[in-house]
Amino acid sequence: RQSGAPATPGSARAAWHELCAQLGVGAHVARLHWRGLYDAHTARGAAHACAVRAEMCLARLRPLLRMARKEAGRIGLDETERLAIELALIFGHAHARPRALGGKRAGYAKAAAELDRLADDAAAELAASPQAADAVARAARLLEALGADEQHPPPSSAHGSGSPSQAALELAADLELAPLGWSHARHMALADGAEVEACLDPSATDRLGAADGVAGGTHADGLVARSTERAATVRRLLSAERLFASEHLHSALDAQARSNLRAELRRLRDDV
């Protein structure tokens, strides 16, 4: 768990405190919920590697937050929707893996529940700022859409306060997949991190092996099952007509993402 020392400029923690300040959330509540977000990242690994795992995850979050701000400005989203996207990105990153990468609906439900806790703890501040309250409500709807079964969230038919625009929904979904289009080395580090996450907690992969129908499922059986499951996800992504909804991110990231996915699939075939 990180200390109460000042946040390093440019860090995910600094971005969180800046976001809370923009929402009018007090410093005490901001610190309390940062501890919860940080602990959610550490919970993905074994006790001896908690801090390492958290820092790996947060290192991915920092560039995504920068991309969120840049893309929101580029497509003309208003300040409320930008704040909503950043909130959804932070809470979703802490509690859920992207659906398109094999994540489960329960992770998004947990993220939404923790966002509700923030709204409760900062109720007085949010009541004084209709924009902030609207941003939190839109973030909750974004998490709900991202937790849907579809690769891309369903079209937004709602309008008005608390309802994200279709452009915001598409950007939030694209940001989840953006790491697929990073450099080959960064993508493989991301894939390795997911494998390390599985290895750190043998009981998780043991359960996966048993759940996959392997008699007396072992740790090794679980890893094979996980690789098989991931390979199926990669093939599904590669079969999609497009990975990114926005034309800009499609042009910027699609070709690299598909190259990375094909390379990962070749490696997974060797593992299974």
mmCIF file of C-alpha atoms in Angstrom:
data_model
loop_
_atom_site.group_PDB
_atom_site.id
_atom_site.type_symbol
_atom_site.label_atom_id
_atom_site.label_comp_id
_atom_site.label_asym_id
_atom_site.label_seq_id
_atom_site.Cartn_x
_atom_site.Cartn_y
_atom_site.Cartn_z
ATOM 1 C CA ARG A 1 0.000 0.000 0.000
ATOM 2 C CA GLN A 2 1.334 3.428 -0.936
ATOM 3 C CA SER A 3 2.141 5.892 1.806
ATOM 4 C CA GLY A 4 0.665 9.311 2.385
ATOM 5 C CA ALA A 5 3.641 10.979 0.695
ATOM 6 C CA PRO A 6 2.882 13.459 -2.102
ATOM 7 C CA ALA A 7 2.005 11.803 -5.398
ATOM 8 C CA THR A 8 4.700 11.709 -8.054
ATOM 9 C CA PRO A 9 3.807 14.108 -10.909
ATOM 10 C CA GLY A 10 2.558 12.178 -13.926
ATOM 11 C CA SER A 11 1.742 9.059 -11.889
ATOM 12 C CA ALA A 12 -1.631 7.323 -11.854
ATOM 13 C CA ARG A 13 -2.000 8.398 -8.235
ATOM 14 C CA ALA A 14 -1.412 12.036 -9.187
ATOM 15 C CA ALA A 15 -3.971 11.706 -11.990
ATOM 16 C CA TRP A 16 -6.483 10.304 -9.490
ATOM 17 C CA HIS A 17 -6.031 13.194 -7.073
ATOM 18 C CA GLU A 18 -6.272 15.696 -9.920
ATOM 19 C CA LEU A 19 -9.504 14.055 -11.072
ATOM 20 C CA CYS A 20 -10.935 14.145 -7.555
ATOM 21 C CA ALA A 21 -10.041 17.834 -7.261
ATOM 22 C CA GLN A 22 -11.886 18.531 -10.513
ATOM 23 C CA LEU A 23 -14.927 16.698 -9.132
ATOM 24 C CA GLY A 24 -14.717 18.609 -5.858
ATOM 25 C CA VAL A 25 -14.024 15.435 -3.860
ATOM 26 C CA GLY A 26 -12.191 16.223 -0.626
ATOM 27 C CA ALA A 27 -8.607 15.142 -0.038
ATOM 28 C CA HIS A 28 -9.514 12.696 2.739
ATOM 29 C CA VAL A 29 -12.069 10.848 0.598
ATOM 30 C CA ALA A 30 -9.680 10.900 -2.357
ATOM 31 C CA ARG A 31 -6.905 9.297 -0.272
ATOM 32 C CA LEU A 32 -9.297 6.702 1.162
ATOM 33 C CA HIS A 33 -10.478 5.583 -2.260
ATOM 34 C CA TRP A 34 -6.994 5.610 -3.752
ATOM 35 C CA ARG A 35 -5.995 3.078 -1.103
ATOM 36 C CA GLY A 36 -8.937 0.935 -2.196
ATOM 37 C CA LEU A 37 -7.983 1.230 -5.872
ATOM 38 C CA TYR A 38 -4.362 0.389 -5.148
ATOM 39 C CA ASP A 39 -5.342 -2.594 -3.005
ATOM 40 C CA ALA A 40 -7.607 -3.844 -5.797
ATOM 41 C CA HIS A 41 -4.537 -4.063 -8.024
ATOM 42 C CA THR A 42 -2.453 -5.837 -5.402
ATOM 43 C CA ALA A 43 -5.234 -8.389 -4.828
ATOM 44 C CA ARG A 44 -4.523 -9.889 -8.254
ATOM 45 C CA GLY A 45 -1.230 -11.409 -7.165
ATOM 46 C CA ALA A 46 0.281 -13.504 -4.400
ATOM 47 C CA ALA A 47 1.174 -11.761 -1.157
ATOM 48 C CA HIS A 48 4.906 -11.675 -1.875
ATOM 49 C CA ALA A 49 4.351 -9.886 -5.205
ATOM 50 C CA CYS A 50 1.464 -7.538 -4.398
ATOM 51 C CA ALA A 51 3.361 -4.269 -4.809
ATOM 52 C CA VAL A 52 5.060 -5.454 -7.990
ATOM 53 C CA ARG A 53 1.730 -6.475 -9.520
ATOM 54 C CA ALA A 54 0.080 -3.184 -8.564
ATOM 55 C CA GLU A 55 2.876 -1.133 -10.102
ATOM 56 C CA MET A 56 2.700 -3.198 -13.316
ATOM 57 C CA CYS A 57 -1.016 -2.454 -13.614
ATOM 58 C CA LEU A 58 -0.654 1.218 -12.769
ATOM 59 C CA ALA A 59 2.124 1.575 -15.336
ATOM 60 C CA ARG A 60 -0.462 0.580 -17.979
ATOM 61 C CA LEU A 61 -3.074 2.937 -16.559
ATOM 62 C CA ARG A 62 -0.961 6.102 -16.837
ATOM 63 C CA PRO A 63 -0.699 6.186 -20.659
ATOM 64 C CA LEU A 64 -4.367 5.201 -20.984
ATOM 65 C CA LEU A 65 -5.413 8.190 -18.895
ATOM 66 C CA ARG A 66 -3.273 10.466 -21.054
ATOM 67 C CA MET A 67 -4.841 8.952 -24.172
ATOM 68 C CA ALA A 68 -8.330 9.394 -22.723
ATOM 69 C CA ARG A 69 -7.770 13.106 -22.188
ATOM 70 C CA LYS A 70 -6.194 13.610 -25.604
ATOM 71 C CA GLU A 71 -8.879 11.682 -27.505
ATOM 72 C CA ALA A 72 -11.746 13.294 -25.591
ATOM 73 C CA GLY A 73 -10.407 16.693 -26.610
ATOM 74 C CA ARG A 74 -9.815 15.620 -30.189
ATOM 75 C CA ILE A 75 -13.396 14.417 -30.738
ATOM 76 C CA GLY A 76 -14.925 17.324 -28.845
ATOM 77 C CA LEU A 77 -16.369 15.632 -25.773
ATOM 78 C CA ASP A 78 -17.365 18.046 -23.054
ATOM 79 C CA GLU A 79 -15.711 18.202 -19.643
ATOM 80 C CA THR A 80 -18.406 16.085 -17.982
ATOM 81 C CA GLU A 81 -17.928 13.203 -20.396
ATOM 82 C CA ARG A 82 -14.140 13.407 -20.141
ATOM 83 C CA LEU A 83 -14.379 13.152 -16.359
ATOM 84 C CA ALA A 84 -16.808 10.221 -16.690
ATOM 85 C CA ILE A 85 -14.478 8.341 -19.038
ATOM 86 C CA GLU A 86 -11.496 8.824 -16.733
ATOM 87 C CA LEU A 87 -13.511 7.648 -13.724
ATOM 88 C CA ALA A 88 -14.752 4.567 -15.569
ATOM 89 C CA LEU A 89 -11.230 3.841 -16.804
ATOM 90 C CA ILE A 90 -9.702 4.054 -13.319
ATOM 91 C CA PHE A 91 -12.352 1.968 -11.551
ATOM 92 C CA GLY A 92 -12.639 -0.526 -14.395
ATOM 93 C CA HIS A 93 -8.866 -0.949 -14.576
ATOM 94 C CA ALA A 94 -8.724 -1.705 -10.857
ATOM 95 C CA HIS A 95 -11.535 -4.226 -10.666
ATOM 96 C CA ALA A 96 -12.122 -5.719 -14.115
ATOM 97 C CA ARG A 97 -10.305 -7.135 -17.109
ATOM 98 C CA PRO A 98 -11.762 -5.940 -20.453
ATOM 99 C CA ARG A 99 -14.556 -8.191 -21.705
ATOM 100 C CA ALA A 100 -12.783 -8.483 -25.058
ATOM 101 C CA LEU A 101 -9.705 -9.783 -23.241
ATOM 102 C CA GLY A 102 -11.605 -12.436 -21.320
ATOM 103 C CA GLY A 103 -12.864 -10.321 -18.437
ATOM 104 C CA LYS A 104 -16.028 -11.231 -16.549
ATOM 105 C CA ARG A 105 -19.163 -9.183 -15.971
ATOM 106 C CA ALA A 106 -18.657 -9.479 -12.193
ATOM 107 C CA GLY A 107 -15.526 -7.352 -12.406
ATOM 108 C CA TYR A 108 -17.468 -4.446 -13.877
ATOM 109 C CA ALA A 109 -20.195 -4.901 -11.284
ATOM 110 C CA LYS A 110 -17.527 -4.609 -8.583
ATOM 111 C CA ALA A 111 -16.102 -1.489 -10.243
ATOM 112 C CA ALA A 112 -19.579 0.066 -10.355
ATOM 113 C CA ALA A 113 -20.165 -0.803 -6.700
ATOM 114 C CA GLU A 114 -16.907 0.897 -5.688
ATOM 115 C CA LEU A 115 -17.850 3.954 -7.753
ATOM 116 C CA ASP A 116 -21.165 4.030 -5.862
ATOM 117 C CA ARG A 117 -19.183 4.013 -2.606
ATOM 118 C CA LEU A 118 -17.240 7.039 -3.801
ATOM 119 C CA ALA A 119 -20.515 8.791 -4.622
ATOM 120 C CA ASP A 120 -21.839 8.010 -1.134
ATOM 121 C CA ASP A 121 -18.662 9.137 0.623
ATOM 122 C CA ALA A 122 -18.539 12.376 -1.370
ATOM 123 C CA ALA A 123 -22.304 12.966 -1.404
ATOM 124 C CA ALA A 124 -22.082 16.488 0.020
ATOM 125 C CA GLU A 125 -19.439 17.602 -2.473
ATOM 126 C CA LEU A 126 -21.281 16.047 -5.429
ATOM 127 C CA ALA A 127 -24.566 17.627 -4.343
ATOM 128 C CA ALA A 128 -22.872 21.009 -4.630
ATOM 129 C CA SER A 129 -21.692 20.329 -8.182
ATOM 130 C CA PRO A 130 -24.276 19.125 -10.723
ATOM 131 C CA GLN A 131 -21.490 18.575 -13.270
ATOM 132 C CA ALA A 132 -19.545 16.315 -10.907
ATOM 133 C CA ALA A 133 -22.661 14.327 -9.967
ATOM 134 C CA ASP A 134 -23.501 13.948 -13.664
ATOM 135 C CA ALA A 135 -19.960 12.749 -14.414
ATOM 136 C CA VAL A 136 -20.187 10.053 -11.728
ATOM 137 C CA ALA A 137 -23.595 8.923 -13.024
ATOM 138 C CA ARG A 138 -22.260 8.733 -16.592
ATOM 139 C CA ALA A 139 -19.223 6.767 -15.417
ATOM 140 C CA ALA A 140 -21.554 4.210 -13.831
ATOM 141 C CA ARG A 141 -23.437 3.833 -17.117
ATOM 142 C CA LEU A 142 -20.137 3.433 -18.981
ATOM 143 C CA LEU A 143 -19.097 0.603 -16.668
ATOM 144 C CA GLU A 144 -22.476 -1.050 -17.181
ATOM 145 C CA ALA A 145 -22.035 -0.861 -20.969
ATOM 146 C CA LEU A 146 -18.444 -2.117 -20.844
ATOM 147 C CA GLY A 147 -19.582 -5.114 -18.826
ATOM 148 C CA ALA A 148 -21.994 -6.179 -21.559
ATOM 149 C CA ASP A 149 -21.260 -9.343 -23.519
ATOM 150 C CA GLU A 150 -20.610 -7.546 -26.796
ATOM 151 C CA GLN A 151 -17.068 -6.573 -27.823
ATOM 152 C CA HIS A 152 -18.312 -3.033 -28.398
ATOM 153 C CA PRO A 153 -20.862 -1.507 -26.002
ATOM 154 C CA PRO A 154 -24.464 -1.276 -27.191
ATOM 155 C CA PRO A 155 -25.553 2.016 -28.789
ATOM 156 C CA SER A 156 -26.688 4.657 -26.366
ATOM 157 C CA SER A 157 -30.386 5.411 -26.758
ATOM 158 C CA ALA A 158 -30.581 7.578 -23.652
ATOM 159 C CA HIS A 159 -30.038 11.314 -23.543
ATOM 160 C CA GLY A 160 -29.593 13.948 -20.879
ATOM 161 C CA SER A 161 -28.103 13.946 -17.426
ATOM 162 C CA GLY A 162 -26.410 10.721 -16.367
ATOM 163 C CA SER A 163 -26.371 9.259 -19.882
ATOM 164 C CA PRO A 164 -23.083 9.045 -21.827
ATOM 165 C CA SER A 165 -23.085 9.884 -25.520
ATOM 166 C CA GLN A 166 -22.386 7.260 -28.169
ATOM 167 C CA ALA A 167 -18.990 8.906 -28.771
ATOM 168 C CA ALA A 168 -18.118 8.516 -25.085
ATOM 169 C CA LEU A 169 -19.194 4.862 -25.100
ATOM 170 C CA GLU A 170 -17.059 4.137 -28.141
ATOM 171 C CA LEU A 171 -14.022 5.922 -26.729
ATOM 172 C CA ALA A 172 -14.294 4.057 -23.411
ATOM 173 C CA ALA A 173 -14.433 0.729 -25.273
ATOM 174 C CA ASP A 174 -11.522 1.695 -27.528
ATOM 175 C CA LEU A 175 -9.386 2.658 -24.536
ATOM 176 C CA GLU A 176 -9.853 -0.821 -23.071
ATOM 177 C CA LEU A 177 -8.366 -2.350 -26.221
ATOM 178 C CA ALA A 178 -5.751 0.340 -26.880
ATOM 179 C CA PRO A 179 -2.878 -1.642 -25.252
ATOM 180 C CA LEU A 180 -3.310 -4.254 -27.981
ATOM 181 C CA GLY A 181 -2.004 -1.661 -30.413
ATOM 182 C CA TRP A 182 1.071 -0.669 -28.455
ATOM 183 C CA SER A 183 4.508 -1.756 -29.633
ATOM 184 C CA HIS A 184 5.209 -5.481 -29.974
ATOM 185 C CA ALA A 185 7.477 -5.447 -26.904
ATOM 186 C CA ARG A 186 4.879 -3.645 -24.768
ATOM 187 C CA HIS A 187 2.116 -5.975 -25.911
ATOM 188 C CA MET A 188 4.154 -9.071 -25.053
ATOM 189 C CA ALA A 189 4.977 -7.569 -21.661
ATOM 190 C CA LEU A 190 1.235 -7.122 -21.165
ATOM 191 C CA ALA A 191 0.615 -10.737 -22.184
ATOM 192 C CA ASP A 192 3.432 -11.897 -19.909
ATOM 193 C CA GLY A 193 1.920 -9.913 -17.063
ATOM 194 C CA ALA A 194 -1.372 -11.752 -17.465
ATOM 195 C CA GLU A 195 0.470 -15.067 -17.349
ATOM 196 C CA VAL A 196 2.444 -13.981 -14.293
ATOM 197 C CA GLU A 197 -0.827 -12.989 -12.643
ATOM 198 C CA ALA A 198 -2.046 -16.553 -13.114
ATOM 199 C CA CYS A 199 1.177 -18.066 -11.838
ATOM 200 C CA LEU A 200 1.319 -15.934 -8.692
ATOM 201 C CA ASP A 201 -1.819 -17.523 -7.286
ATOM 202 C CA PRO A 202 -1.639 -21.294 -7.866
ATOM 203 C CA SER A 203 -5.041 -21.864 -6.287
ATOM 204 C CA ALA A 204 -6.672 -19.759 -9.006
ATOM 205 C CA THR A 205 -5.229 -21.855 -11.797
ATOM 206 C CA ASP A 206 -5.916 -25.066 -9.864
ATOM 207 C CA ARG A 207 -9.573 -24.062 -9.730
ATOM 208 C CA LEU A 208 -9.500 -23.198 -13.411
ATOM 209 C CA GLY A 209 -8.153 -26.646 -14.194
ATOM 210 C CA ALA A 210 -10.875 -28.313 -12.160
ATOM 211 C CA ALA A 211 -13.568 -26.079 -13.608
ATOM 212 C CA ASP A 212 -12.352 -26.898 -17.094
ATOM 213 C CA GLY A 213 -13.220 -30.532 -16.509
ATOM 214 C CA VAL A 214 -9.687 -31.755 -15.855
ATOM 215 C CA ALA A 215 -9.931 -34.650 -13.416
ATOM 216 C CA GLY A 216 -8.029 -33.714 -10.294
ATOM 217 C CA GLY A 217 -7.118 -30.397 -11.952
ATOM 218 C CA THR A 218 -3.550 -29.368 -11.135
ATOM 219 C CA HIS A 219 -1.733 -26.066 -11.355
ATOM 220 C CA ALA A 220 -0.246 -27.123 -14.723
ATOM 221 C CA ASP A 221 -3.698 -28.178 -15.985
ATOM 222 C CA GLY A 222 -5.013 -24.776 -15.008
ATOM 223 C CA LEU A 223 -2.266 -22.975 -16.926
ATOM 224 C CA VAL A 224 -2.994 -25.040 -20.038
ATOM 225 C CA ALA A 225 -6.702 -24.288 -19.690
ATOM 226 C CA ARG A 226 -5.923 -20.599 -19.304
ATOM 227 C CA SER A 227 -3.739 -20.611 -22.422
ATOM 228 C CA THR A 228 -6.475 -22.402 -24.373
ATOM 229 C CA GLU A 229 -9.051 -19.875 -23.210
ATOM 230 C CA ARG A 230 -6.787 -16.952 -24.101
ATOM 231 C CA ALA A 231 -6.074 -18.410 -27.550
ATOM 232 C CA ALA A 232 -9.827 -18.577 -28.220
ATOM 233 C CA THR A 233 -10.169 -14.936 -27.194
ATOM 234 C CA VAL A 234 -7.292 -13.896 -29.467
ATOM 235 C CA ARG A 235 -8.822 -15.753 -32.413
ATOM 236 C CA ARG A 236 -12.148 -14.032 -31.776
ATOM 237 C CA LEU A 237 -10.461 -10.637 -31.758
ATOM 238 C CA LEU A 238 -8.614 -11.387 -34.989
ATOM 239 C CA SER A 239 -11.866 -12.453 -36.667
ATOM 240 C CA ALA A 240 -13.556 -9.128 -35.850
ATOM 241 C CA GLU A 241 -14.015 -6.781 -38.785
ATOM 242 C CA ARG A 242 -12.567 -3.993 -36.677
ATOM 243 C CA LEU A 243 -11.243 -3.704 -33.145
ATOM 244 C CA PHE A 244 -11.685 0.034 -32.611
ATOM 245 C CA ALA A 245 -14.887 1.989 -33.120
ATOM 246 C CA SER A 246 -13.319 5.387 -33.791
ATOM 247 C CA GLU A 247 -11.743 5.995 -37.177
ATOM 248 C CA HIS A 248 -8.744 7.721 -35.607
ATOM 249 C CA LEU A 249 -7.809 4.881 -33.262
ATOM 250 C CA HIS A 250 -8.685 2.303 -35.910
ATOM 251 C CA SER A 251 -6.159 3.917 -38.268
ATOM 252 C CA ALA A 252 -3.563 4.394 -35.541
ATOM 253 C CA LEU A 253 -3.752 1.046 -33.741
ATOM 254 C CA ASP A 254 -5.549 -1.667 -35.703
ATOM 255 C CA ALA A 255 -2.654 -2.914 -37.850
ATOM 256 C CA GLN A 256 -0.233 -3.094 -34.908
ATOM 257 C CA ALA A 257 -2.882 -4.727 -32.719
ATOM 258 C CA ARG A 258 -3.504 -7.486 -35.243
ATOM 259 C CA SER A 259 0.218 -8.068 -35.689
ATOM 260 C CA ASN A 260 0.614 -8.345 -31.920
ATOM 261 C CA LEU A 261 -2.340 -10.708 -31.602
ATOM 262 C CA ARG A 262 -1.046 -12.984 -34.355
ATOM 263 C CA ALA A 263 2.353 -13.146 -32.633
ATOM 264 C CA GLU A 264 0.702 -13.923 -29.299
ATOM 265 C CA LEU A 265 -1.435 -16.635 -30.892
ATOM 266 C CA ARG A 266 1.674 -18.315 -32.339
ATOM 267 C CA ARG A 267 3.210 -18.365 -28.879
ATOM 268 C CA LEU A 268 0.043 -19.675 -27.290
ATOM 269 C CA ARG A 269 -0.099 -22.509 -29.808
ATOM 270 C CA ASP A 270 3.384 -23.507 -28.699
ATOM 271 C CA ASP A 271 2.263 -23.452 -25.060
ATOM 272 C CA VAL A 272 -0.937 -25.486 -25.432
#
